[in-house]
Amino acid sequence: MREIQVRTPAKVNLTLDVVGKRDDGYHSIESVFQAVGIYDALTLTRVDTPGITLSSTNKYLPCNQKNIAYQAAQLFLKHAHRWDGIHIHIEKHIPSQAGLGGGSSDGAAVIAALNWLLGCRMSLQEQCEIAAQVGADVPFFLTGGTMHVSGMGEILEPLPPMPALPMVIAKGKAGVSTPEAYRRIDQLTDPVHPDTARVIDFLRNGRYWDAIPECGNLFEAATNLEEVTQIKQIMMDMGAQCALMTGSGSAVFGIFDTGLMAQKCCNALHAVVLYAVTCKTLKHSIRIVSRS
Ligand SMILES: C[C@](O)(CO)[C@H](O)COP(=O)(O)OP(=O)(O)OC[C@H]1O[C@@H](n2ccc(N)nc2=O)[C@H](O)[C@@H]1O
Ligand SMILES: Nc1ncnc2c1ncn2[C@@H]1O[C@H](COP(=O)(O)OP(=O)(O)OP(=O)(O)O)[C@@H](O)[C@H]1O
């Protein structure tokens, strides 16, 4: 096989709490990650020239060793003791610096795609170990769906998949650096923690409409972005069951009862944000599009 194409989704944090700081400087989180139907598409091709090359449809994306996809390929080839020449093309649709895990998702897609392309037959555990070295959010994307995520992001407990709930995802101008967001978490004096255990208990029992109102994100208080507050208000005014910032920000997601309500909210948001799209929660994650 010389070429493989994969599609890889974005994620939202249905709920996200930071519960401690580790000796290595990383933080321990308690979160529920949910894959959502916004995708990047990656094409990996075996080439004769050794080394890793990268191209992207997003001209602002670093196409070098700063790219998470490049780092994932480098680590995978080293772990697999392979020296094949690989070209990675990224068709970028997931907004960056949004809290949607776009870079992390690309990294996971590269690990899974190389495992198929090079016929390495690595176990999911092996792939997760490589993913955890690439970034905290990367392991989740190897399985996707609805997942209780803890530790630094490497401890994964599958939860019953959510149904295809209508969602709106919107982002204003602000981009948030994840390290800066964590530094602000450390400075919170009186944090109000979401009740993650209660959310997970509801989700384990399929009671997702009971879980949704209990969700929260500690990064909202830490980053305190006015445009996040505005977007949340518009979503709630348009009938959202919940509206929360995802990850370290700055995108906001709203969950609606019907696709029509979601579309109406998306149309209303286009007047005030850079980016608004309707999508649905997903049971799956990385999908093979084609092999040749
Ligand atoms: C905020 C979340 O997106 C929630 O899903 C993740 O915790 C962040 O995951 P991520 O963007 O993949 O983070 P990485 O790229 O691995 O780390 C970026 C920086 O964020 C901080 N970081 C990240 C994850 C974590 N559990 N604790 C941290 O303190 C560290 O300063 C790290 O150097
Ligand atoms: N393949 C990639 N796709 C997107 N961003 C990338 C990629 N590789 C490196 N980056 C850089 O990584 C940074 C974080 O990207 P990413 O999209 O994962 O952040 P995010 O949307 O905030 O996700 P998270 O939920 O992990 O915080 C971006 O600012 C970008 O410059």
PDB file of C-alpha atoms and ligand atoms in Angstrom, residues 11 13 40 60-62 66-69 71 90 92 94-107 137 176 178 246-250, ligand 2:
ATOM      1  CA  LYS A  11     -13.760  16.977  20.246  1.00  0.00           C
ATOM      2  CA  ASN A  13     -15.159  18.624  26.602  1.00  0.00           C
ATOM      3  CA  ASP A  40      -9.679  17.186   9.261  1.00  0.00           C
ATOM      4  CA  TYR A  60      -0.877  29.498   8.696  1.00  0.00           C
ATOM      5  CA  LEU A  61      -0.193  25.956   9.868  1.00  0.00           C
ATOM      6  CA  PRO A  62       3.489  25.136  10.538  1.00  0.00           C
ATOM      7  CA  LYS A  66       6.437  22.207  14.980  1.00  0.00           C
ATOM      8  CA  ASN A  67       3.385  20.458  13.528  1.00  0.00           C
ATOM      9  CA  ILE A  68       1.825  17.852  15.838  1.00  0.00           C
ATOM     10  CA  ALA A  69       1.280  15.557  12.816  1.00  0.00           C
ATOM     11  CA  GLN A  71       5.904  14.944  15.688  1.00  0.00           C
ATOM     12  CA  ILE A  90      -3.544  17.934   5.914  1.00  0.00           C
ATOM     13  CA  LYS A  92      -7.622  21.482   7.626  1.00  0.00           C
ATOM     14  CA  ILE A  94     -10.956  22.133  12.590  1.00  0.00           C
ATOM     15  CA  PRO A  95     -10.217  25.663  13.856  1.00  0.00           C
ATOM     16  CA  SER A  96      -6.931  26.035  15.781  1.00  0.00           C
ATOM     17  CA  GLN A  97      -6.545  27.423  19.314  1.00  0.00           C
ATOM     18  CA  ALA A  98     -10.225  26.675  19.835  1.00  0.00           C
ATOM     19  CA  GLY A  99     -10.158  23.897  22.437  1.00  0.00           C
ATOM     20  CA  LEU A 100     -11.411  21.468  19.738  1.00  0.00           C
ATOM     21  CA  GLY A 101      -8.271  19.324  19.729  1.00  0.00           C
ATOM     22  CA  GLY A 102      -7.527  19.884  16.050  1.00  0.00           C
ATOM     23  CA  GLY A 103      -3.791  19.361  16.302  1.00  0.00           C
ATOM     24  CA  SER A 104      -4.189  16.481  18.734  1.00  0.00           C
ATOM     25  CA  SER A 105      -6.675  14.803  16.385  1.00  0.00           C
ATOM     26  CA  ASP A 106      -4.236  15.083  13.464  1.00  0.00           C
ATOM     27  CA  GLY A 107      -1.509  13.534  15.602  1.00  0.00           C
ATOM     28  CA  ASP A 137      -5.360  15.120  24.169  1.00  0.00           C
ATOM     29  CA  VAL A 176      -6.164  30.802  23.808  1.00  0.00           C
ATOM     30  CA  THR A 178      -3.226  26.053  26.413  1.00  0.00           C
ATOM     31  CA  THR A 246     -14.619  23.585  25.254  1.00  0.00           C
ATOM     32  CA  GLY A 247     -11.127  22.677  26.440  1.00  0.00           C
ATOM     33  CA  SER A 248      -8.911  25.643  27.191  1.00  0.00           C
ATOM     34  CA  GLY A 249     -10.986  27.725  24.777  1.00  0.00           C
ATOM     35  CA  SER A 250     -12.030  29.727  23.035  1.00  0.00           C
TER      36      SER A 250
HETATM   37  N1  LIG B   2      -1.835  19.728  12.833  1.00  0.00           N
HETATM   38  C1  LIG B   2      -2.134  20.831  13.553  1.00  0.00           C
HETATM   39  N2  LIG B   2      -3.384  21.330  13.553  1.00  0.00           N
HETATM   40  C2  LIG B   2      -3.685  22.432  14.293  1.00  0.00           C
HETATM   41  N3  LIG B   2      -2.809  23.105  15.072  1.00  0.00           N
HETATM   42  C3  LIG B   2      -1.542  22.630  15.098  1.00  0.00           C
HETATM   43  C4  LIG B   2      -1.152  21.481  14.355  1.00  0.00           C
HETATM   44  N4  LIG B   2       0.152  21.253  14.613  1.00  0.00           N
HETATM   45  C5  LIG B   2       0.565  22.202  15.457  1.00  0.00           C
HETATM   46  N5  LIG B   2      -0.423  23.050  15.753  1.00  0.00           N
HETATM   47  C6  LIG B   2      -0.312  24.193  16.669  1.00  0.00           C
HETATM   48  O1  LIG B   2      -0.829  23.726  17.921  1.00  0.00           O
HETATM   49  C7  LIG B   2      -1.631  24.705  18.541  1.00  0.00           C
HETATM   50  C8  LIG B   2      -2.751  23.993  19.231  1.00  0.00           C
HETATM   51  O2  LIG B   2      -3.489  23.321  18.219  1.00  0.00           O
HETATM   52  P1  LIG B   2      -4.879  22.627  18.569  1.00  0.00           P
HETATM   53  O3  LIG B   2      -5.774  22.872  17.406  1.00  0.00           O
HETATM   54  O4  LIG B   2      -4.662  21.258  19.013  1.00  0.00           O
HETATM   55  O5  LIG B   2      -5.333  23.470  19.806  1.00  0.00           O
HETATM   56  P2  LIG B   2      -6.756  23.466  20.429  1.00  0.00           P
HETATM   57  O6  LIG B   2      -7.791  23.590  19.374  1.00  0.00           O
HETATM   58  O7  LIG B   2      -6.688  24.485  21.490  1.00  0.00           O
HETATM   59  O8  LIG B   2      -6.916  22.041  21.019  1.00  0.00           O
HETATM   60  P3  LIG B   2      -6.870  21.593  22.535  1.00  0.00           P
HETATM   61  O9  LIG B   2      -8.233  21.115  22.830  1.00  0.00           O
HETATM   62  O10 LIG B   2      -5.855  20.506  22.494  1.00  0.00           O
HETATM   63  O11 LIG B   2      -6.440  22.778  23.354  1.00  0.00           O
HETATM   64  C9  LIG B   2      -2.106  25.629  17.428  1.00  0.00           C
HETATM   65  O12 LIG B   2      -2.003  26.949  17.890  1.00  0.00           O
HETATM   66  C10 LIG B   2      -1.159  25.385  16.252  1.00  0.00           C
HETATM   67  O13 LIG B   2      -0.302  26.489  16.051  1.00  0.00           O
END
